[in-house]
Amino acid sequence: MRTLDKIYIDGQFVTPRGDELFDLFNPATEEKIGQVRLGDVEDARAAVAAAKRAFPAFSRTSKTERIAMLRGLHDAVAPHADALAAAMVEEYGAPAYFVDFSARRSASVFLDMAKTLEDFDFSQTIGRAAVTLQPLGVAAAITPWNSNYGFICGKLATAIAAGCTMVVKPSEMSASQTDVLMRALHEAGLPPGAFNIVNGRGEVVGAELSAHPDIAKVSFTGSTAVGRAILRAASETMKRVTLELGGKGPNLILEDADLDAAIPTAAMMGLGNSGQACVAGTRILAPKSRLPEILERLRAVVGSIKVGETTDPTVMIGPMVSQSQWDRVQGYIRLGQREGAQLLIGGEGRPEGLDRGWFVRPTVFVGVTNVMRIAREEIFGPVLCVIPYEDEEEAIAIANDTTYGLQAYVASSDLDHARAVADRLESGRVVINGAPHEPLAPFGGFKQSGIGREYGRFGLEAYLEPRAVLA
């Protein structure tokens, strides 16, 4: 068992002033694997001060210099992919397919942003005005546990490209992954203070960063409830914010869908990352005319999905991240039955053959209406709801009848038809027929799924402020 007792401030690994020790667990075994020493308010303030000192010089770096830094960060992180993957498996229990994607993407995001920067123009002439896009200042990144190093790298890449310095507050539950990544990032040799990393609780370090007057921008990924608190705190000093929050994604299976492709895709889009994903398509909207065959196929597909320790590459669903998350998901499974929904497959408790670990039985509810809490609230576990519809108009109405709007899905054998439906969905992204991720396209949500966008040009502009000079 190890104790992680270093944070990263001003280009150096330092021991936190805070002295709280937070326990780390392997969610597949429930065994304690270590502890992390958490930073406190003073550590957060020291990191902000370091970033503030570094900002004047860093903000004046050229586009060419920032591209070189981004490539250097890629080259520093890429060789550590195996170590990052191993830490994620032990500490988070993510399935192999997700770990592999996350480990590779943690380095590739720096090259994606370098590509964006190559074609980005920071200045233009509008009438008689010279307009330039200026770095905002010191940015704070507050990141969750469900894709720890991917979020850190994505937010850091954007800040570097913009000429902003950054303080990162990762989830304390991901401290092992953070430690591997922090040491990899250090190898890139960026100027001291360009980025700083402070482990700590959200209500301590996260709250300080959200309110600190020297933080110009907060980029947060996590729950809508926490996003509201950050927005309130940030408003006191008019901080710019990017909030990527919760979701309750609809997956519209249209009448003309090829079910051989649509049902396995729907299962993966809903249950990927063990259901611990804000982009999960957890509301499956099914035409009543094809409901029996959809349910039959869905029961078979979900029933064939292997749950277990993700050291086994054939496992598709791993454990919940913690006991409290397991309890939360079990509570929603009980709630769904009390609300009158029926279990197509799954239910309470662990899957058969697993007597330890925070594993959940992949669960599909039928007989669901869109007013039920299981259809409206983000469960963040491997639980799907099937909601039938009479016609396409009703399907679109149900899909949009939600407080969220992060990512939606459409399945159809006619691409033009699918695009026409996609155009009517109130969602930041719409994925047709399981299309792959596009790293340069904007990502973010409508309604209570957030404010602003990440990735590519739209993400970069969120770290910049336009200034007009009239002569």
Tab-separated table of C-alpha atoms in Angstrom:
chain	number	residue	atom	x	y	z
A	1	MET	CA	0.000	0.000	0.000
A	2	ARG	CA	1.353	3.406	-0.958
A	3	THR	CA	0.830	6.987	0.099
A	4	LEU	CA	0.789	9.648	-2.620
A	5	ASP	CA	2.004	12.817	-0.988
A	6	LYS	CA	3.020	15.145	-3.796
A	7	ILE	CA	1.262	17.892	-5.699
A	8	TYR	CA	2.737	20.019	-8.482
A	9	ILE	CA	3.252	23.759	-8.033
A	10	ASP	CA	5.542	26.135	-9.918
A	11	GLY	CA	7.283	23.331	-11.803
A	12	GLN	CA	8.098	21.330	-8.675
A	13	PHE	CA	6.737	18.332	-6.812
A	14	VAL	CA	5.884	19.558	-3.324
A	15	THR	CA	4.267	18.111	-0.210
A	16	PRO	CA	0.809	19.580	0.414
A	17	ARG	CA	0.332	21.861	3.371
A	18	GLY	CA	-2.931	20.041	3.943
A	19	ASP	CA	-2.611	16.905	6.055
A	20	GLU	CA	-5.839	14.983	5.369
A	21	LEU	CA	-5.297	11.455	4.062
A	22	PHE	CA	-7.943	10.092	1.669
A	23	ASP	CA	-8.242	6.317	1.167
A	24	LEU	CA	-7.989	4.809	-2.316
A	25	PHE	CA	-9.667	1.527	-3.264
A	26	ASN	CA	-9.678	-1.054	-6.015
A	27	PRO	CA	-13.399	-1.116	-6.925
A	28	ALA	CA	-13.197	-4.648	-8.318
A	29	THR	CA	-11.984	-6.095	-5.001
A	30	GLU	CA	-13.060	-3.419	-2.508
A	31	GLU	CA	-9.499	-3.558	-1.145
A	32	LYS	CA	-7.720	-0.455	0.065
A	33	ILE	CA	-4.759	0.165	-2.244
A	34	GLY	CA	-3.329	3.366	-0.823
A	35	GLN	CA	-3.867	6.886	0.376
A	36	VAL	CA	-3.460	10.360	-1.030
A	37	ARG	CA	-2.543	13.403	0.985
A	38	LEU	CA	-4.962	16.154	0.063
A	39	GLY	CA	-4.145	19.772	-0.539
A	40	ASP	CA	-6.005	22.527	1.281
A	41	VAL	CA	-6.976	26.143	0.662
A	42	GLU	CA	-3.392	27.329	1.171
A	43	ASP	CA	-2.137	24.851	-1.424
A	44	ALA	CA	-4.765	26.091	-3.875
A	45	ARG	CA	-3.706	29.682	-3.243
A	46	ALA	CA	-0.036	28.813	-3.753
A	47	ALA	CA	-0.859	27.174	-7.080
A	48	VAL	CA	-2.883	30.195	-8.204
A	49	ALA	CA	-0.034	32.502	-7.227
A	50	ALA	CA	2.427	30.429	-9.257
A	51	ALA	CA	0.142	30.469	-12.293
A	52	LYS	CA	-0.380	34.217	-11.914
A	53	ARG	CA	3.384	34.849	-11.836
A	54	ALA	CA	3.869	32.762	-14.946
A	55	PHE	CA	1.015	34.275	-16.937
A	56	PRO	CA	2.550	37.551	-18.208
A	57	ALA	CA	5.448	35.841	-19.966
A	58	PHE	CA	3.438	32.769	-20.978
A	59	SER	CA	0.635	34.837	-22.522
A	60	ARG	CA	3.165	36.521	-24.812
A	61	THR	CA	4.452	33.268	-26.307
A	62	SER	CA	3.937	32.919	-30.039
A	63	LYS	CA	1.655	30.475	-31.777
A	64	THR	CA	4.733	28.608	-33.002
A	65	GLU	CA	6.038	28.272	-29.435
A	66	ARG	CA	2.692	26.976	-28.163
A	67	ILE	CA	2.454	24.420	-30.952
A	68	ALA	CA	5.918	23.204	-29.965
A	69	MET	CA	4.794	22.946	-26.325
A	70	LEU	CA	1.727	20.938	-27.286
A	71	ARG	CA	3.807	18.539	-29.320
A	72	GLY	CA	6.236	18.275	-26.438
A	73	LEU	CA	3.400	17.414	-24.069
A	74	HIS	CA	2.279	14.695	-26.469
A	75	ASP	CA	5.783	13.289	-26.644
A	76	ALA	CA	6.058	13.341	-22.853
A	77	VAL	CA	2.722	11.636	-22.167
A	78	ALA	CA	2.585	9.066	-24.995
A	79	PRO	CA	5.311	6.741	-23.600
A	80	HIS	CA	3.377	6.456	-20.329
A	81	ALA	CA	0.222	5.001	-21.924
A	82	ASP	CA	0.734	1.581	-20.325
A	83	ALA	CA	1.287	3.048	-16.871
A	84	LEU	CA	-1.775	5.282	-17.243
A	85	ALA	CA	-3.841	2.292	-18.333
A	86	ALA	CA	-2.664	0.162	-15.421
A	87	ALA	CA	-3.514	2.908	-12.932
A	88	MET	CA	-6.983	3.322	-14.430
A	89	VAL	CA	-7.688	-0.410	-14.271
A	90	GLU	CA	-6.591	-0.697	-10.644
A	91	GLU	CA	-8.160	2.493	-9.353
A	92	TYR	CA	-11.270	2.803	-11.494
A	93	GLY	CA	-11.905	-0.639	-12.957
A	94	ALA	CA	-12.678	0.593	-16.476
A	95	PRO	CA	-13.090	-2.056	-19.215
A	96	ALA	CA	-10.137	-2.654	-21.520
A	97	TYR	CA	-11.720	-1.009	-24.571
A	98	PHE	CA	-12.302	2.199	-22.606
A	99	VAL	CA	-8.887	2.136	-20.944
A	100	ASP	CA	-7.180	1.710	-24.313
A	101	PHE	CA	-9.112	4.642	-25.819
A	102	SER	CA	-8.453	6.859	-22.797
A	103	ALA	CA	-4.745	6.082	-22.557
A	104	ARG	CA	-4.145	6.802	-26.242
A	105	ARG	CA	-6.343	9.886	-26.275
A	106	SER	CA	-4.627	11.420	-23.254
A	107	ALA	CA	-1.603	12.099	-25.468
A	108	SER	CA	-3.380	12.631	-28.783
A	109	VAL	CA	-5.460	15.575	-27.509
A	110	PHE	CA	-2.305	17.676	-27.505
A	111	LEU	CA	-1.769	16.970	-31.203
A	112	ASP	CA	-5.453	17.675	-31.915
A	113	MET	CA	-5.123	21.089	-30.305
A	114	ALA	CA	-1.821	21.750	-32.101
A	115	LYS	CA	-3.657	21.072	-35.364
A	116	THR	CA	-6.413	23.496	-34.367
A	117	LEU	CA	-3.839	26.119	-33.439
A	118	GLU	CA	-2.024	25.857	-36.768
A	119	ASP	CA	-5.091	27.159	-38.611
A	120	PHE	CA	-6.255	29.604	-35.934
A	121	ASP	CA	-6.001	33.361	-36.472
A	122	PHE	CA	-5.714	35.455	-33.313
A	123	SER	CA	-6.212	38.750	-35.123
A	124	GLN	CA	-8.397	40.265	-37.811
A	125	THR	CA	-9.494	43.646	-39.091
A	126	ILE	CA	-13.159	44.606	-38.751
A	127	GLY	CA	-13.895	47.954	-40.354
A	128	ARG	CA	-11.445	50.392	-38.785
A	129	ALA	CA	-10.811	48.171	-35.753
A	130	ALA	CA	-7.912	45.797	-35.193
A	131	VAL	CA	-9.412	42.880	-33.253
A	132	THR	CA	-7.180	40.463	-31.360
A	133	LEU	CA	-8.069	37.458	-29.236
A	134	GLN	CA	-6.261	37.698	-25.894
A	135	PRO	CA	-5.614	34.928	-23.324
A	136	LEU	CA	-8.091	35.251	-20.475
A	137	GLY	CA	-5.598	34.775	-17.644
A	138	VAL	CA	-5.211	32.003	-15.083
A	139	ALA	CA	-7.650	29.152	-15.721
A	140	ALA	CA	-8.824	26.481	-13.287
A	141	ALA	CA	-9.738	22.963	-14.401
A	142	ILE	CA	-11.870	20.811	-12.099
A	143	THR	CA	-12.105	17.249	-13.385
A	144	PRO	CA	-14.096	14.101	-12.474
A	145	TRP	CA	-13.152	10.480	-11.837
A	146	ASN	CA	-14.778	8.781	-14.824
A	147	SER	CA	-12.048	9.699	-17.341
A	148	ASN	CA	-9.507	11.435	-15.178
A	149	TYR	CA	-6.449	11.906	-17.330
A	150	GLY	CA	-8.437	12.463	-20.502
A	151	PHE	CA	-10.186	15.476	-18.981
A	152	ILE	CA	-6.976	16.871	-17.507
A	153	CYS	CA	-5.116	16.632	-20.813
A	154	GLY	CA	-7.992	18.048	-22.851
A	155	LYS	CA	-8.410	21.113	-20.653
A	156	LEU	CA	-4.670	21.666	-20.296
A	157	ALA	CA	-4.115	21.429	-24.060
A	158	THR	CA	-6.696	24.155	-24.673
A	159	ALA	CA	-5.281	26.458	-22.010
A	160	ILE	CA	-1.741	26.093	-23.386
A	161	ALA	CA	-2.949	26.785	-26.930
A	162	ALA	CA	-4.673	29.964	-25.768
A	163	GLY	CA	-1.687	31.218	-23.774
A	164	CYS	CA	-3.375	30.734	-20.393
A	165	THR	CA	-1.711	29.243	-17.352
A	166	MET	CA	-3.691	26.665	-15.382
A	167	VAL	CA	-4.393	25.123	-11.998
A	168	VAL	CA	-5.904	21.619	-12.128
A	169	LYS	CA	-8.019	20.136	-9.330
A	170	PRO	CA	-8.561	16.468	-10.248
A	171	SER	CA	-10.882	14.108	-8.432
A	172	GLU	CA	-9.252	12.860	-5.246
A	173	MET	CA	-10.634	9.419	-6.124
A	174	SER	CA	-8.284	9.310	-9.148
A	175	ALA	CA	-5.052	10.134	-7.333
A	176	SER	CA	-3.040	7.201	-8.702
A	177	GLN	CA	-3.874	8.138	-12.278
A	178	THR	CA	-3.147	11.794	-11.524
A	179	ASP	CA	0.261	10.915	-10.085
A	180	VAL	CA	1.332	9.008	-13.207
A	181	LEU	CA	0.092	11.792	-15.478
A	182	MET	CA	1.588	14.584	-13.365
A	183	ARG	CA	5.057	13.056	-13.622
A	184	ALA	CA	4.657	12.539	-17.365
A	185	LEU	CA	3.564	16.151	-17.918
A	186	HIS	CA	6.560	17.369	-15.919
A	187	GLU	CA	8.859	15.729	-18.473
A	188	ALA	CA	7.606	18.139	-21.148
A	189	GLY	CA	9.623	20.914	-19.491
A	190	LEU	CA	7.035	23.692	-19.665
A	191	PRO	CA	7.851	26.980	-17.891
A	192	PRO	CA	7.328	26.806	-14.107
A	193	GLY	CA	3.799	27.781	-13.191
A	194	ALA	CA	2.392	27.131	-16.665
A	195	PHE	CA	0.370	24.306	-15.117
A	196	ASN	CA	-0.121	23.276	-11.501
A	197	ILE	CA	-1.949	20.273	-10.043
A	198	VAL	CA	-3.479	20.181	-6.558
A	199	ASN	CA	-5.286	17.108	-5.234
A	200	GLY	CA	-8.051	18.026	-2.850
A	201	ARG	CA	-11.723	17.892	-2.070
A	202	GLY	CA	-14.143	19.774	-4.253
A	203	GLU	CA	-15.635	21.636	-1.325
A	204	VAL	CA	-12.141	22.798	-0.293
A	205	VAL	CA	-9.764	23.192	-3.253
A	206	GLY	CA	-12.487	23.314	-5.912
A	207	ALA	CA	-14.435	25.925	-3.978
A	208	GLU	CA	-11.322	28.072	-3.511
A	209	LEU	CA	-10.527	27.995	-7.223
A	210	SER	CA	-14.131	28.845	-8.109
A	211	ALA	CA	-14.088	31.922	-5.891
A	212	HIS	CA	-10.454	33.067	-6.106
A	213	PRO	CA	-10.220	36.570	-7.597
A	214	ASP	CA	-7.082	35.728	-9.591
A	215	ILE	CA	-8.798	32.904	-11.495
A	216	ALA	CA	-10.202	34.275	-14.760
A	217	LYS	CA	-11.895	31.099	-15.995
A	218	VAL	CA	-13.176	27.803	-14.607
A	219	SER	CA	-13.568	24.724	-16.785
A	220	PHE	CA	-15.527	22.017	-14.963
A	221	THR	CA	-16.714	18.560	-15.941
A	222	GLY	CA	-19.057	16.832	-13.524
A	223	SER	CA	-22.558	16.894	-12.116
A	224	THR	CA	-25.117	19.591	-12.798
A	225	ALA	CA	-25.551	20.199	-9.062
A	226	VAL	CA	-21.847	20.986	-8.577
A	227	GLY	CA	-21.861	23.016	-11.795
A	228	ARG	CA	-24.539	25.280	-10.318
A	229	ALA	CA	-22.408	25.875	-7.212
A	230	ILE	CA	-19.362	26.725	-9.338
A	231	LEU	CA	-21.417	29.105	-11.476
A	232	ARG	CA	-22.701	30.922	-8.394
A	233	ALA	CA	-19.199	31.288	-6.944
A	234	ALA	CA	-17.710	32.349	-10.287
A	235	SER	CA	-20.346	35.051	-10.770
A	236	GLU	CA	-18.948	37.073	-7.866
A	237	THR	CA	-15.860	37.962	-9.923
A	238	MET	CA	-17.436	37.508	-13.364
A	239	LYS	CA	-15.265	34.507	-14.189
A	240	ARG	CA	-15.726	32.927	-17.581
A	241	VAL	CA	-16.969	29.358	-17.240
A	242	THR	CA	-17.171	26.218	-19.296
A	243	LEU	CA	-19.425	23.648	-17.654
A	244	GLU	CA	-19.810	20.153	-19.115
A	245	LEU	CA	-22.458	18.623	-16.898
A	246	GLY	CA	-24.920	15.761	-16.705
A	247	GLY	CA	-26.919	14.005	-19.367
A	248	LYS	CA	-29.855	11.686	-19.928
A	249	GLY	CA	-29.260	10.941	-23.580
A	250	PRO	CA	-32.081	9.705	-25.806
A	251	ASN	CA	-31.341	6.938	-28.299
A	252	LEU	CA	-33.971	7.118	-31.041
A	253	ILE	CA	-34.386	3.829	-32.863
A	254	LEU	CA	-36.370	4.840	-35.932
A	255	GLU	CA	-38.814	2.492	-37.637
A	256	ASP	CA	-36.477	1.973	-40.589
A	257	ALA	CA	-33.467	1.045	-38.413
A	258	ASP	CA	-31.458	-2.104	-39.074
A	259	LEU	CA	-31.896	-3.795	-35.712
A	260	ASP	CA	-28.942	-6.123	-36.247
A	261	ALA	CA	-26.755	-3.028	-36.013
A	262	ALA	CA	-28.940	-0.696	-33.954
A	263	ILE	CA	-29.475	-2.866	-30.871
A	264	PRO	CA	-25.810	-3.739	-30.164
A	265	THR	CA	-24.958	-0.086	-30.780
A	266	ALA	CA	-27.697	1.078	-28.409
A	267	ALA	CA	-26.410	-1.280	-25.717
A	268	MET	CA	-22.851	-0.010	-26.114
A	269	MET	CA	-23.876	3.662	-26.195
A	270	GLY	CA	-25.891	3.177	-23.018
A	271	LEU	CA	-23.601	0.860	-21.086
A	272	GLY	CA	-20.159	2.024	-22.255
A	273	ASN	CA	-17.674	2.957	-19.519
A	274	SER	CA	-19.828	0.778	-17.239
A	275	GLY	CA	-22.624	3.333	-17.587
A	276	GLN	CA	-20.536	5.913	-15.719
A	277	ALA	CA	-20.668	8.400	-18.571
A	278	CYS	CA	-22.453	11.724	-19.013
A	279	VAL	CA	-22.879	10.931	-22.723
A	280	ALA	CA	-24.624	7.606	-22.132
A	281	GLY	CA	-27.721	6.990	-24.246
A	282	THR	CA	-29.777	5.625	-21.376
A	283	ARG	CA	-33.271	6.378	-22.742
A	284	ILE	CA	-33.952	4.007	-25.639
A	285	LEU	CA	-36.917	5.291	-27.634
A	286	ALA	CA	-38.496	2.400	-29.527
A	287	PRO	CA	-41.338	2.415	-32.076
A	288	LYS	CA	-44.331	0.468	-30.788
A	289	SER	CA	-44.650	-1.196	-34.189
A	290	ARG	CA	-41.329	-2.973	-33.617
A	291	LEU	CA	-41.250	-3.097	-29.827
A	292	PRO	CA	-41.447	-6.909	-29.366
A	293	GLU	CA	-38.469	-7.624	-31.619
A	294	ILE	CA	-36.490	-4.717	-30.131
A	295	LEU	CA	-37.020	-6.020	-26.602
A	296	GLU	CA	-36.173	-9.583	-27.593
A	297	ARG	CA	-32.906	-8.476	-29.201
A	298	LEU	CA	-32.066	-6.082	-26.370
A	299	ARG	CA	-32.544	-8.803	-23.747
A	300	ALA	CA	-30.251	-11.108	-25.709
A	301	VAL	CA	-27.540	-8.495	-26.288
A	302	VAL	CA	-27.479	-7.197	-22.716
A	303	GLY	CA	-27.631	-10.754	-21.385
A	304	SER	CA	-24.489	-11.635	-23.334
A	305	ILE	CA	-22.441	-8.757	-21.922
A	306	LYS	CA	-19.722	-9.906	-19.556
A	307	VAL	CA	-19.333	-8.142	-16.219
A	308	GLY	CA	-16.262	-8.512	-14.051
A	309	GLU	CA	-12.705	-7.509	-13.299
A	310	THR	CA	-11.353	-5.615	-16.243
A	311	THR	CA	-8.023	-7.376	-16.249
A	312	ASP	CA	-10.095	-9.753	-18.427
A	313	PRO	CA	-10.179	-8.153	-21.921
A	314	THR	CA	-13.538	-9.793	-22.716
A	315	VAL	CA	-15.262	-7.889	-19.897
A	316	MET	CA	-17.479	-5.065	-21.158
A	317	ILE	CA	-18.767	-3.699	-17.832
A	318	GLY	CA	-16.582	-3.144	-14.796
A	319	PRO	CA	-17.435	-2.077	-11.258
A	320	MET	CA	-18.864	1.181	-10.018
A	321	VAL	CA	-16.137	3.509	-8.808
A	322	SER	CA	-17.082	3.357	-5.114
A	323	GLN	CA	-19.423	1.872	-2.534
A	324	SER	CA	-21.467	5.072	-2.517
A	325	GLN	CA	-21.890	4.948	-6.303
A	326	TRP	CA	-22.927	1.270	-6.097
A	327	ASP	CA	-25.482	2.175	-3.425
A	328	ARG	CA	-26.788	5.031	-5.602
A	329	VAL	CA	-27.358	2.753	-8.598
A	330	GLN	CA	-29.030	0.073	-6.452
A	331	GLY	CA	-31.341	2.765	-5.124
A	332	TYR	CA	-32.416	3.721	-8.643
A	333	ILE	CA	-33.062	0.076	-9.558
A	334	ARG	CA	-35.379	-0.195	-6.552
A	335	LEU	CA	-36.964	3.153	-7.417
A	336	GLY	CA	-37.745	2.065	-10.974
A	337	GLN	CA	-39.703	-0.931	-9.697
A	338	ARG	CA	-41.588	1.197	-7.184
A	339	GLU	CA	-42.490	3.602	-9.998
A	340	GLY	CA	-44.131	0.738	-11.896
A	341	ALA	CA	-41.462	-0.091	-14.488
A	342	GLN	CA	-40.696	-3.751	-15.160
A	343	LEU	CA	-37.327	-5.456	-15.419
A	344	LEU	CA	-36.553	-6.840	-18.857
A	345	ILE	CA	-33.212	-8.060	-17.521
A	346	GLY	CA	-31.023	-7.365	-14.515
A	347	GLY	CA	-32.100	-6.042	-11.154
A	348	GLU	CA	-30.635	-5.472	-7.722
A	349	GLY	CA	-27.442	-6.978	-6.363
A	350	ARG	CA	-24.234	-8.223	-7.916
A	351	PRO	CA	-24.109	-10.333	-11.078
A	352	GLU	CA	-24.047	-14.077	-10.549
A	353	GLY	CA	-20.589	-15.389	-9.658
A	354	LEU	CA	-19.287	-12.075	-8.300
A	355	ASP	CA	-19.338	-12.015	-4.501
A	356	ARG	CA	-17.154	-8.956	-4.019
A	357	GLY	CA	-16.498	-5.712	-5.841
A	358	TRP	CA	-18.906	-2.879	-6.644
A	359	PHE	CA	-20.442	-4.626	-9.645
A	360	VAL	CA	-23.976	-3.952	-10.855
A	361	ARG	CA	-26.173	-6.257	-12.906
A	362	PRO	CA	-26.738	-4.644	-16.338
A	363	THR	CA	-30.373	-3.633	-16.077
A	364	VAL	CA	-33.022	-2.727	-18.636
A	365	PHE	CA	-36.405	-1.353	-17.605
A	366	VAL	CA	-39.516	-1.591	-19.799
A	367	GLY	CA	-42.946	-0.110	-19.243
A	368	VAL	CA	-41.213	3.221	-18.649
A	369	THR	CA	-42.829	6.605	-19.171
A	370	ASN	CA	-40.812	9.762	-19.577
A	371	VAL	CA	-42.190	11.241	-16.337
A	372	MET	CA	-40.606	8.539	-14.163
A	373	ARG	CA	-37.525	9.561	-12.204
A	374	ILE	CA	-35.507	6.733	-13.742
A	375	ALA	CA	-36.197	8.357	-17.125
A	376	ARG	CA	-35.394	11.904	-15.998
A	377	GLU	CA	-32.485	11.660	-13.547
A	378	GLU	CA	-28.909	10.721	-14.341
A	379	ILE	CA	-28.243	7.329	-12.729
A	380	PHE	CA	-24.580	6.980	-13.800
A	381	GLY	CA	-24.584	3.218	-13.912
A	382	PRO	CA	-25.483	0.360	-16.312
A	383	VAL	CA	-29.236	0.987	-16.255
A	384	LEU	CA	-31.311	1.594	-19.406
A	385	CYS	CA	-34.945	2.587	-19.895
A	386	VAL	CA	-37.002	1.601	-22.940
A	387	ILE	CA	-39.716	4.144	-23.758
A	388	PRO	CA	-42.142	3.281	-26.589
A	389	TYR	CA	-43.500	5.844	-29.050
A	390	GLU	CA	-46.358	5.885	-31.568
A	391	ASP	CA	-44.803	7.982	-34.330
A	392	GLU	CA	-41.735	10.075	-35.096
A	393	GLU	CA	-43.255	13.299	-33.825
A	394	GLU	CA	-43.837	11.738	-30.437
A	395	ALA	CA	-40.310	10.276	-30.428
A	396	ILE	CA	-38.778	13.710	-30.988
A	397	ALA	CA	-41.015	15.250	-28.337
A	398	ILE	CA	-39.996	12.599	-25.783
A	399	ALA	CA	-36.326	12.970	-26.680
A	400	ASN	CA	-36.469	16.731	-26.080
A	401	ASP	CA	-38.588	16.483	-22.936
A	402	THR	CA	-35.659	16.570	-20.524
A	403	THR	CA	-33.701	19.122	-18.531
A	404	TYR	CA	-30.545	17.796	-20.196
A	405	GLY	CA	-29.154	18.060	-23.714
A	406	LEU	CA	-25.608	16.727	-23.928
A	407	GLN	CA	-25.535	13.861	-26.437
A	408	ALA	CA	-28.281	12.079	-28.355
A	409	TYR	CA	-28.298	9.091	-30.683
A	410	VAL	CA	-30.269	8.187	-33.804
A	411	ALA	CA	-30.440	4.808	-35.551
A	412	SER	CA	-31.779	4.581	-39.105
A	413	SER	CA	-30.983	2.755	-42.345
A	414	ASP	CA	-31.569	6.030	-44.209
A	415	LEU	CA	-28.857	8.607	-43.454
A	416	ASP	CA	-30.861	11.543	-44.814
A	417	HIS	CA	-33.792	10.520	-42.642
A	418	ALA	CA	-31.510	10.280	-39.597
A	419	ARG	CA	-30.036	13.724	-40.282
A	420	ALA	CA	-33.511	15.245	-40.542
A	421	VAL	CA	-34.386	13.841	-37.110
A	422	ALA	CA	-31.014	14.858	-35.679
A	423	ASP	CA	-31.628	18.451	-36.750
A	424	ARG	CA	-34.676	18.589	-34.465
A	425	LEU	CA	-32.986	17.271	-31.320
A	426	GLU	CA	-32.047	19.687	-28.532
A	427	SER	CA	-28.587	18.289	-27.907
A	428	GLY	CA	-25.012	19.506	-28.148
A	429	ARG	CA	-24.036	16.409	-30.118
A	430	VAL	CA	-26.067	13.873	-32.055
A	431	VAL	CA	-24.449	10.568	-33.014
A	432	ILE	CA	-25.952	8.745	-36.002
A	433	ASN	CA	-25.573	4.962	-36.240
A	434	GLY	CA	-22.758	4.854	-33.681
A	435	ALA	CA	-20.460	7.250	-35.540
A	436	PRO	CA	-16.993	7.578	-33.941
A	437	HIS	CA	-15.755	10.514	-31.876
A	438	GLU	CA	-14.611	13.617	-33.776
A	439	PRO	CA	-11.946	15.319	-31.644
A	440	LEU	CA	-12.078	18.688	-33.433
A	441	ALA	CA	-15.860	19.115	-33.236
A	442	PRO	CA	-17.350	21.126	-30.346
A	443	PHE	CA	-18.537	19.201	-27.303
A	444	GLY	CA	-20.929	20.515	-24.685
A	445	GLY	CA	-24.569	20.640	-23.779
A	446	PHE	CA	-27.860	22.404	-24.223
A	447	LYS	CA	-30.033	23.329	-21.219
A	448	GLN	CA	-28.780	21.995	-17.869
A	449	SER	CA	-26.083	19.907	-19.516
A	450	GLY	CA	-23.805	22.900	-19.352
A	451	ILE	CA	-22.455	26.144	-20.692
A	452	GLY	CA	-19.892	26.555	-23.462
A	453	ARG	CA	-18.000	24.060	-25.577
A	454	GLU	CA	-14.754	22.111	-25.465
A	455	TYR	CA	-12.420	20.750	-28.186
A	456	GLY	CA	-11.229	22.297	-31.396
A	457	ARG	CA	-11.787	25.901	-32.380
A	458	PHE	CA	-14.862	26.378	-30.200
A	459	GLY	CA	-13.004	25.130	-27.136
A	460	LEU	CA	-10.014	27.354	-27.847
A	461	GLU	CA	-12.136	30.487	-28.220
A	462	ALA	CA	-13.571	29.879	-24.745
A	463	TYR	CA	-10.134	30.690	-23.246
A	464	LEU	CA	-9.790	33.938	-25.226
A	465	GLU	CA	-11.236	37.425	-24.923
A	466	PRO	CA	-11.622	39.693	-27.976
A	467	ARG	CA	-10.097	43.168	-27.790
A	468	ALA	CA	-10.735	45.874	-30.383
A	469	VAL	CA	-8.261	48.705	-30.972
A	470	LEU	CA	-9.669	51.644	-32.928
A	471	ALA	CA	-7.261	54.135	-34.502
